[in-house]
Coordinates of C-alpha atoms and ligand atoms in Angstrom, one line a residue:
X251 CA 37.5 -53.6 28.2
X252 CA 35.4 -50.8 27.0
X253 CA 37.4 -47.1 27.7
X254 CA 35.3 -44.7 30.5
X255 CA 35.1 -40.9 29.8
X256 CA 35.2 -38.5 32.9
X257 CA 34.3 -34.5 33.0
X258 CA 37.0 -32.1 33.4
X259 CA 35.3 -30.6 36.0
X260 CA 34.2 -33.5 38.1
X261 CA 30.5 -33.4 38.7
X262 CA 29.1 -35.9 35.6
X263 CA 28.9 -39.6 35.7
X264 CA 31.6 -41.7 33.7
X265 CA 30.4 -42.8 30.2
X266 CA 31.8 -44.6 27.1
X267 CA 32.5 -43.4 23.6
X268 CA 28.8 -43.6 22.3
X269 CA 27.4 -41.8 25.5
X270 CA 30.2 -39.2 25.2
X271 CA 29.7 -38.6 21.4
X272 CA 25.8 -38.2 21.7
X273 CA 26.5 -35.8 24.9
X274 CA 29.4 -33.5 23.1
X275 CA 29.5 -31.3 26.7
X276 CA 28.9 -32.6 29.7
X277 CA 26.4 -31.8 32.0
X278 CA 28.5 -29.9 34.8
X279 CA 29.8 -28.0 31.8
X280 CA 32.6 -29.7 31.8
X281 CA 34.3 -31.6 28.6
X282 CA 35.1 -35.2 28.4
X283 CA 38.7 -36.7 28.3
X284 CA 39.3 -40.3 28.4
X285 CA 39.9 -42.0 32.3
X286 CA 43.4 -43.2 30.9
X287 CA 45.0 -42.6 28.2
X288 CA 45.9 -45.9 26.2
X289 CA 49.3 -46.1 24.4
X290 CA 50.4 -47.0 21.1
X291 CA 53.5 -49.3 21.3
X292 CA 56.3 -48.8 19.2
X293 CA 55.4 -51.5 16.8
X294 CA 52.0 -50.4 16.3
X295 CA 53.4 -47.3 15.4
X296 CA 56.2 -48.4 13.4
X297 CA 53.8 -50.8 11.0
X298 CA 52.2 -47.2 10.0
X299 CA 54.9 -46.9 8.0
X300 CA 53.1 -49.3 5.2
X301 CA 49.5 -48.7 6.1
X302 CA 47.1 -46.0 4.6
X303 CA 45.4 -43.3 6.1
X304 CA 42.0 -45.5 7.0
X305 CA 44.2 -48.1 8.1
X306 CA 46.2 -46.0 10.7
X307 CA 43.3 -44.4 11.9
X308 CA 41.3 -47.6 12.7
X309 CA 44.2 -48.4 14.8
X310 CA 44.9 -44.8 16.6
X311 CA 40.4 -44.3 17.2
X312 CA 39.8 -48.0 18.1
X313 CA 41.6 -48.1 21.2
X314 CA 39.4 -45.1 22.6
X315 CA 36.0 -46.4 21.3
X316 CA 36.5 -49.7 23.2
X317 CA 34.2 -52.8 22.5
X318 CA 31.4 -50.0 21.9
X319 CA 32.4 -50.0 18.0
X320 CA 34.5 -53.0 16.8
X321 CA 37.0 -52.3 14.3
X322 CA 35.4 -53.7 11.2
X323 CA 32.8 -51.1 11.9
X324 CA 35.3 -48.4 12.3
X325 CA 37.0 -49.6 9.5
X326 CA 33.8 -49.2 7.2
X327 CA 32.6 -45.8 8.6
X328 CA 36.6 -44.3 8.0
X329 CA 36.7 -46.0 4.5
X330 CA 33.4 -44.2 3.5
X331 CA 33.9 -41.1 5.1
X332 CA 37.9 -40.6 3.7
X333 CA 36.4 -41.7 0.3
X334 CA 35.1 -38.0 0.4
X335 CA 38.4 -36.8 0.1
X336 CA 39.8 -36.0 -3.6
X337 CA 42.9 -38.2 -3.0
X338 CA 43.6 -41.6 -1.6
X339 CA 46.6 -40.3 0.5
X340 CA 43.5 -38.5 2.4
X341 CA 46.1 -35.6 3.7
X342 CA 48.9 -35.5 2.0
X343 CA 52.4 -34.3 2.5
X344 CA 54.1 -31.3 0.3
X345 CA 58.0 -30.6 1.0
X346 CA 58.3 -26.8 1.1
X347 CA 62.4 -26.8 2.1
X348 CA 64.5 -28.9 4.0
X349 CA 62.7 -28.8 7.6
X350 CA 59.6 -27.5 6.7
X351 CA 56.9 -30.0 4.9
X352 CA 53.0 -29.0 4.6
X353 CA 50.3 -31.4 5.7
X354 CA 47.5 -30.3 3.3
X355 CA 44.2 -31.2 5.6
X356 CA 41.9 -29.6 3.0
X357 CA 41.0 -32.2 0.5
X358 CA 37.6 -32.8 1.8
X359 CA 34.3 -31.3 0.8
X360 CA 34.4 -28.2 2.1
X361 CA 38.2 -27.5 2.1
X362 CA 39.2 -27.7 5.2
X363 CA 40.6 -29.6 7.9
X364 CA 37.1 -29.7 9.4
X365 CA 36.2 -32.4 6.8
X366 CA 38.7 -35.2 8.7
X367 CA 36.8 -35.3 11.9
X368 CA 33.0 -34.2 10.5
X369 CA 33.2 -37.1 8.0
X370 CA 34.0 -39.7 10.4
X371 CA 31.6 -38.2 13.1
X372 CA 28.6 -37.7 10.9
X373 CA 28.7 -42.0 10.6
X374 CA 29.4 -42.4 13.8
X375 CA 26.5 -40.8 15.1
X376 CA 24.7 -42.3 12.6
X377 CA 25.5 -46.0 13.6
X378 CA 24.8 -45.5 16.8
X379 CA 21.5 -43.2 16.7
X380 CA 20.5 -46.4 14.2
X381 CA 21.6 -49.0 16.7
X382 CA 19.3 -46.9 19.5
X383 CA 16.8 -46.0 17.3
X384 CA 16.9 -42.4 18.2
X385 CA 16.9 -39.3 16.5
X386 CA 19.4 -36.2 17.4
X387 CA 19.7 -32.4 17.0
X388 CA 22.9 -30.8 16.3
X389 CA 23.3 -27.2 17.6
X390 CA 26.8 -25.7 16.6
X391 CA 28.7 -22.7 16.6
X392 CA 30.9 -21.7 13.8
X393 CA 34.0 -19.3 13.0
X394 CA 33.2 -20.1 9.7
X395 CA 34.6 -23.8 8.8
X396 CA 32.8 -25.8 11.2
X397 CA 29.5 -25.1 10.1
X398 CA 30.1 -26.0 6.7
X399 CA 31.8 -29.1 7.3
X400 CA 28.9 -30.3 9.3
X401 CA 26.1 -29.2 7.2
X402 CA 28.3 -31.0 3.8
X403 CA 28.7 -34.1 6.6
X404 CA 25.1 -34.4 8.1
X405 CA 23.3 -33.5 4.9
X406 CA 21.8 -36.8 4.1
X407 CA 21.5 -38.2 7.5
X408 CA 18.0 -39.5 8.4
X409 CA 18.5 -39.2 11.9
X410 CA 20.0 -35.9 12.7
X411 CA 18.8 -32.2 12.4
X412 CA 21.5 -29.6 12.3
X413 CA 21.4 -26.1 13.1
X414 CA 24.9 -24.1 12.8
X415 CA 25.0 -20.3 14.3
X416 CA 28.0 -17.8 12.8
X417 CA 28.2 -14.6 13.1
X418 CA 26.5 -12.6 10.5
X419 CA 29.1 -11.0 8.4
X420 CA 32.0 -12.3 9.5
X421 CA 32.7 -15.6 7.5
X422 CA 33.6 -15.6 3.7
X423 CA 31.2 -15.7 0.7
X424 CA 32.4 -19.4 0.1
X425 CA 32.2 -20.6 3.7
X426 CA 28.6 -19.0 4.1
X427 CA 27.4 -20.5 0.6
X428 CA 28.8 -24.1 1.8
X429 CA 26.2 -23.4 4.6
X430 CA 23.5 -21.7 2.7
X431 CA 23.1 -23.8 -0.8
X432 CA 22.3 -27.2 0.4
X433 CA 19.0 -27.9 0.0
X434 CA 18.2 -30.5 2.4
X435 CA 15.5 -29.8 4.5
X436 CA 17.5 -31.2 7.6
X437 CA 20.5 -28.5 7.8
X438 CA 19.9 -25.2 9.0
X439 CA 22.0 -21.8 8.7
X440 CA 21.8 -19.0 11.0
X441 CA 23.2 -15.9 11.1
X442 CA 23.4 -14.5 14.4
X443 CA 24.0 -10.7 15.4
X444 CA 27.3 -10.8 16.9
X445 CA 30.6 -12.8 17.2
X446 CA 31.6 -16.3 17.3
X447 CA 32.4 -16.2 20.5
X448 CA 28.6 -14.7 20.7
X449 CA 27.4 -18.2 18.9
X450 CA 29.6 -20.5 21.0
X451 CA 28.3 -18.9 24.3
X452 CA 24.5 -19.5 22.8
X453 CA 25.5 -23.2 21.8
X454 CA 26.7 -23.7 25.7
X455 CA 23.9 -22.0 27.1
X456 CA 21.6 -24.4 25.1
X457 CA 23.6 -27.4 26.5
X458 CA 23.1 -26.2 29.7
X459 CA 19.8 -26.0 29.6
X460 CA 19.1 -29.5 30.6
X461 CA 15.1 -29.7 29.6
X462 CA 15.8 -28.0 26.5
X463 CA 18.4 -30.2 25.9
X464 CA 16.5 -33.3 26.4
X465 CA 13.5 -31.8 24.8
X466 CA 15.5 -32.0 21.3
X467 CA 17.9 -34.7 22.1
X468 CA 20.5 -31.9 21.9
X469 CA 24.0 -33.5 20.3
X470 CA 27.7 -31.2 19.7
X471 CA 29.8 -31.6 16.8
X472 CA 31.8 -28.4 17.8
X473 CA 35.4 -29.5 18.8
X474 CA 34.0 -29.6 22.4
X475 CA 32.9 -33.3 20.9
X476 CA 35.4 -35.9 21.6
X477 CA 35.1 -37.6 18.7
X478 CA 36.3 -34.6 16.8
X479 CA 39.5 -34.7 18.4
X480 CA 39.8 -38.1 18.1
X481 CA 39.4 -38.3 14.5
X482 CA 42.4 -35.4 14.1
X483 CA 44.8 -37.3 16.2
X484 CA 45.2 -39.6 12.9
X485 CA 46.8 -37.3 11.0
X486 CA 49.9 -36.7 13.2
X487 CA 50.6 -40.6 13.3
X488 CA 49.8 -40.0 9.2
X489 CA 52.3 -37.4 8.7
X490 CA 55.4 -38.7 11.0
X491 CA 54.7 -42.5 9.5
X492 CA 55.4 -40.7 6.1
X493 CA 58.7 -38.7 6.9
X494 CA 62.1 -41.1 7.7
X495 CA 62.9 -38.8 10.6
X496 CA 65.9 -39.7 12.8
X497 CA 64.9 -37.0 15.3
X498 CA 61.5 -36.4 16.7
X499 CA 59.1 -34.0 14.3
X500 CA 57.6 -30.9 15.4
X501 CA 54.1 -29.5 14.2
X502 CA 53.2 -26.3 13.8
X503 CA 49.6 -25.8 14.4
X504 CA 47.1 -23.0 13.4
X505 CA 45.1 -22.7 16.5
X506 CA 41.5 -21.0 17.7
X507 CA 39.6 -23.7 19.8
X508 CA 42.4 -25.2 20.6
X509 CA 40.9 -28.4 19.3
X510 CA 43.7 -29.2 16.7
X511 CA 46.3 -28.9 18.8
X512 CA 45.4 -31.0 21.4
X513 CA 44.7 -33.4 19.1
X514 CA 48.7 -33.2 18.9
X515 CA 49.0 -33.0 22.5
X516 CA 46.7 -36.8 22.5
X517 CA 49.3 -38.1 19.8
X518 CA 51.9 -37.7 22.2
X519 CA 50.4 -38.7 24.8
X520 CA 49.6 -42.3 23.8
X521 CA 53.1 -42.8 21.9
X522 CA 54.1 -41.0 19.2
X523 CA 57.6 -39.2 19.6
X524 CA 56.8 -35.4 18.9
X525 CA 59.6 -32.9 19.8
X526 CA 57.8 -29.2 19.7
X527 CA 54.4 -28.6 20.1
X528 CA 53.9 -24.9 18.7
X529 CA 50.7 -23.2 18.9
X530 CA 50.3 -20.8 16.4
X531 CA 48.0 -18.1 16.9
X532 CA 46.6 -14.9 15.0
X533 CA 46.7 -11.4 16.4
X534 CA 44.2 -12.9 18.9
X535 CA 47.0 -14.3 21.1
X536 CA 45.3 -15.4 24.3
X537 CA 47.1 -18.9 23.8
X538 CA 50.7 -17.4 23.3
X539 CA 49.9 -14.7 26.6
X540 CA 49.1 -17.7 28.6
X541 CA 52.5 -19.1 27.7
X542 CA 54.1 -16.1 28.2
X543 CA 52.5 -14.8 31.5
X544 CA 51.0 -17.4 33.3
X545 CA 47.6 -15.5 32.9
X546 CA 45.1 -16.6 30.8
X547 CA 43.2 -13.1 29.9
X548 CA 40.6 -12.1 27.5
X549 CA 40.9 -9.3 25.2
X550 CA 38.2 -8.5 22.8
X551 CA 38.1 -10.2 19.3
X552 CA 39.8 -8.8 16.4
X553 CA 38.6 -9.3 12.9
X554 CA 42.0 -10.8 11.2
X555 CA 42.4 -12.6 7.2
X556 CA 42.3 -15.8 9.0
X557 CA 38.7 -15.6 10.9
X558 CA 38.1 -19.1 12.4
X559 CA 41.2 -18.7 14.7
X560 CA 39.4 -15.2 15.4
X561 CA 38.7 -16.6 19.0
X562 CA 39.5 -15.1 23.0
X563 CA 37.4 -18.7 24.7
X564 CA 39.5 -21.2 23.5
X565 CA 37.3 -24.2 24.4
X566 CA 39.5 -27.3 24.3
X567 CA 42.2 -25.2 26.4
X568 CA 40.2 -26.7 29.3
X569 CA 41.3 -30.2 28.3
X570 CA 44.7 -28.9 28.9
X571 CA 44.5 -27.2 32.0
X572 CA 42.8 -30.7 33.5
X573 CA 45.7 -32.3 32.6
X574 CA 48.4 -29.9 33.4
X575 CA 46.7 -29.3 36.5
X576 CA 47.4 -33.0 37.4
X577 CA 43.6 -33.9 36.6
X578 CA 42.6 -31.3 39.6
X579 CA 38.7 -30.7 38.4
X580 CA 38.6 -28.5 41.5
X581 CA 40.9 -26.2 39.9
X582 CA 39.4 -26.3 36.5
X583 CA 36.2 -25.3 38.1
X584 CA 37.1 -22.2 40.1
X585 CA 39.4 -21.3 37.1
X586 CA 36.5 -21.6 34.5
X587 CA 34.3 -19.7 37.4
X588 CA 37.0 -17.0 37.3
X589 CA 37.1 -17.1 33.5
X590 CA 33.5 -16.1 33.3
X591 CA 33.5 -13.8 36.4
X592 CA 36.6 -11.7 35.6
X593 CA 37.5 -12.3 32.1
X594 CA 41.0 -14.1 33.4
X595 CA 42.4 -16.7 35.3
X596 CA 45.8 -17.8 36.9
X597 CA 47.4 -21.0 35.4
X598 CA 49.3 -21.5 38.8
X599 CA 50.6 -24.8 39.1
X600 CA 50.3 -25.4 35.5
X601 CA 52.3 -22.5 33.9
X602 CA 55.5 -24.4 34.2
X603 CA 53.7 -27.9 32.7
X604 CA 52.3 -25.3 29.9
X605 CA 55.6 -24.0 29.1
X606 CA 57.2 -27.5 28.6
X607 CA 54.2 -29.0 26.3
X608 CA 54.3 -26.0 24.3
X609 CA 55.9 -23.3 21.9
X610 CA 53.4 -20.8 21.2
X611 CA 53.8 -18.2 18.5
X612 CA 51.6 -15.4 17.2
X613 CA 51.4 -13.8 13.7
X614 CA 50.4 -10.2 13.1
X615 CA 48.5 -9.7 10.1
X616 CA 52.2 -8.1 8.6
X617 CA 53.7 -11.6 9.3
X618 CA 50.5 -13.3 7.5
X619 CA 50.8 -11.5 4.6
X620 CA 54.4 -11.5 4.3
X621 CA 54.4 -14.8 4.7
X622 CA 52.2 -15.6 2.0
X623 CA 54.1 -13.4 -0.9
X624 CA 57.4 -15.0 0.1
X625 CA 56.4 -18.7 0.5
X626 CA 54.3 -17.8 -3.2
X627 CA 57.8 -16.2 -5.3
X628 CA 60.2 -18.6 -3.4
X629 CA 58.2 -21.9 -3.4
X630 CA 55.6 -21.0 -6.0
X631 CA 52.8 -22.4 -3.0
X632 CA 50.3 -20.5 -1.8
X633 CA 49.0 -20.7 1.7
X634 CA 45.9 -19.7 3.3
X635 CA 46.0 -17.5 5.7
X636 CA 45.3 -19.4 8.6
X637 CA 47.9 -21.7 7.7
X638 CA 50.3 -18.7 7.1
X639 CA 50.3 -17.8 10.8
X640 CA 51.6 -21.9 11.1
X641 CA 54.1 -21.4 8.9
X642 CA 55.4 -18.0 10.6
X643 CA 55.5 -19.8 13.8
X644 CA 57.4 -23.0 12.6
X645 CA 60.4 -20.5 11.1
X646 CA 60.4 -18.6 14.4
X647 CA 60.8 -21.8 16.0
X648 CA 63.7 -23.4 15.0
X649 CA 63.8 -27.6 15.6
X650 CA 66.3 -30.2 15.1
X651 CA 64.4 -32.7 13.5
X652 CA 62.2 -30.8 10.9
X653 CA 58.5 -28.7 11.4
X654 CA 55.5 -30.3 9.7
X655 CA 53.2 -27.4 8.8
X656 CA 49.7 -28.0 9.6
X657 CA 47.3 -26.4 6.5
X658 CA 44.2 -25.9 7.6
X659 CA 42.3 -24.5 5.0
X660 CA 42.4 -24.0 0.8
X661 CA 43.3 -20.7 -0.4
X662 CA 40.2 -20.3 -2.2
X663 CA 38.4 -20.4 0.9
X664 CA 39.6 -16.8 1.4
X665 CA 40.0 -15.5 -1.9
X666 CA 39.5 -11.8 -1.3
X667 CA 42.4 -12.1 1.2
X668 CA 44.7 -13.9 -0.7
X669 CA 43.9 -11.6 -3.5
X670 CA 44.8 -8.7 -1.6
X671 CA 48.0 -10.1 -0.6
X672 CA 49.2 -11.8 -4.0
X673 CA 47.6 -9.8 -6.4
X674 CA 46.1 -13.1 -7.8
X675 CA 42.7 -14.6 -6.9
X676 CA 42.7 -18.0 -6.4
X677 CA 40.1 -20.4 -8.1
X678 CA 37.7 -22.8 -6.2
X679 CA 38.4 -26.6 -7.6
X680 CA 36.0 -26.6 -10.7
X681 CA 33.7 -29.5 -9.0
X682 CA 32.4 -26.7 -6.2
X683 CA 32.6 -23.9 -8.3
X684 CA 28.9 -24.0 -8.9
X685 CA 28.0 -23.4 -5.1
X686 CA 29.0 -19.1 -6.0
X687 CA 25.6 -19.0 -8.1
X688 CA 23.3 -21.6 -6.6
X689 CA 20.2 -19.7 -4.5
X690 CA 21.1 -19.5 -0.6
X691 CA 19.1 -20.1 2.4
X692 CA 19.8 -18.0 5.6
X693 CA 17.9 -17.5 8.7
X694 CA 19.0 -13.9 10.5
X695 CA 18.1 -14.4 14.1
X696 CA 19.3 -11.7 17.1
X697 CA 21.6 -12.7 19.9
X698 CA 19.3 -13.9 22.0
X699 CA 19.0 -17.2 23.5
X700 CA 15.0 -17.5 23.8
X701 CA 14.7 -16.7 20.2
X702 CA 17.4 -19.4 19.1
X703 CA 15.9 -22.0 21.0
X704 CA 12.3 -21.4 19.4
X705 CA 13.6 -21.7 16.0
X706 CA 15.2 -24.9 16.9
X707 CA 12.1 -26.4 18.6
X708 CA 10.3 -25.4 15.7
X709 CA 13.2 -27.4 13.3
X710 CA 13.8 -30.2 14.8
X711 CA 12.2 -33.6 14.3
X712 CA 13.5 -34.8 17.9
X713 CA 10.9 -32.4 19.3
X714 CA 8.3 -31.7 16.5
X715 CA 8.0 -35.7 16.5
X716 CA 7.6 -36.0 12.5
X717 CA 9.1 -39.2 11.5
X718 CA 12.7 -39.3 9.8
Ligands
PLP123 C1 38.8 -24.4 12.8 C2 40.1 -23.6 12.3 C3 41.2 -23.8 12.7 C4 41.3 -23.8 14.4 O1 41.0 -25.1 14.7 P1 41.3 -25.4 16.4 O2 40.5 -26.6 16.5 O3 39.8 -24.9 16.5 O4 42.1 -24.7 17.1 C5 42.3 -23.3 11.9 N1 42.4 -23.2 10.4 C6 41.2 -23.6 10.1 C7 41.2 -22.9 8.5 C8 39.9 -23.4 10.3 O5 38.7 -24.1 10.1

């Protein structure tokens, strides 16, 4: 049986996994969600205790691909994807103190958790395009880590061209270099004069321009792409399988676009026993404010030491809103219209559900610095600033069964911030040191849709007709 996906705004055709993978955003501007939630039974979940990360990934992801991708194909792609990680455990756990364990999601090629999903996504996309003898152009916005992960994952793709927009001057040197040093001609890093939200708006506008979208075979790899979310569900099950918990665990998750925390929500929906899902924000606290007040209201973005969370419009929140409103597409549509028109919307009937599904904590820059210092002094462990937000949140929200803190980046990705806080500069792992001296390739463009579209048209093989 093949699972279908529907749009959160109710105005697009239901599609299978492969089409959802290629489409990214739905044509009505909504996000795809499964028509029904598959459920993993307790026996399957219990079997994870002795299974590898890849085997767990296959069991968790296959119900979402349905028959369109066989278990064997999925296993081959997952095996290749996770072989790019520097440890066979893929996402190892580090116990810091009783009741608090860190899940290190940064052992992939770009030292950020985005690799977990992106490495698999690249293989899934190439597989589907090969099958259909087609090409695709990926245009994505990045607040820092998605871009590097996407460029790294697709740099040798014969069928995909990648254009990544990033806010000029607002990503770390290491993050920028991960995007600008690959030499392959199918990947392009573009500095936009604006914020991450501006970059994301440009991408959304390109998706909403249907003629353009068709001409370049536009596809998305931002966390609006369902395949990204589903690939992230694996490590919630993996982490729980490695901890012999008497009562359900809680998870503290550094959140920007609501992708990673939504993957935790999915894990819970499909059967993982979870106590609390803790949303951890930095000073850009739109989500904690929404949980506390029932109003989702945009403020200006402030720059923090955790730039990947310097976001005010959390795209994946729309998926949650759809669920929390009892799958009311009319409600989602009017909430999103109000957000565009007035910068806010009322959660209305979805608010009590939000409060029961999530706890939420906003960590100040001071909290983050103190937490990094103290964790280093007391436990000899250096948190990156994103992980530190979740660490602060985990310590603030007491839980009975213990909390897993998702660590989304290696501290060496943010060396200036860590050095300012601890006095010591974290070194890049030796195998990545070379990127700091490689020549860079950057295009700088204004925050103007037509200019960015022209650039994409000129570069992508799907529109220029150059053979792969
Ligand atoms: C992307 C990112 C986040 C936020 O993840 P979302 O899925 O957008 O919520 C947190 N930390 C780091 C290091 C990231 O790269």
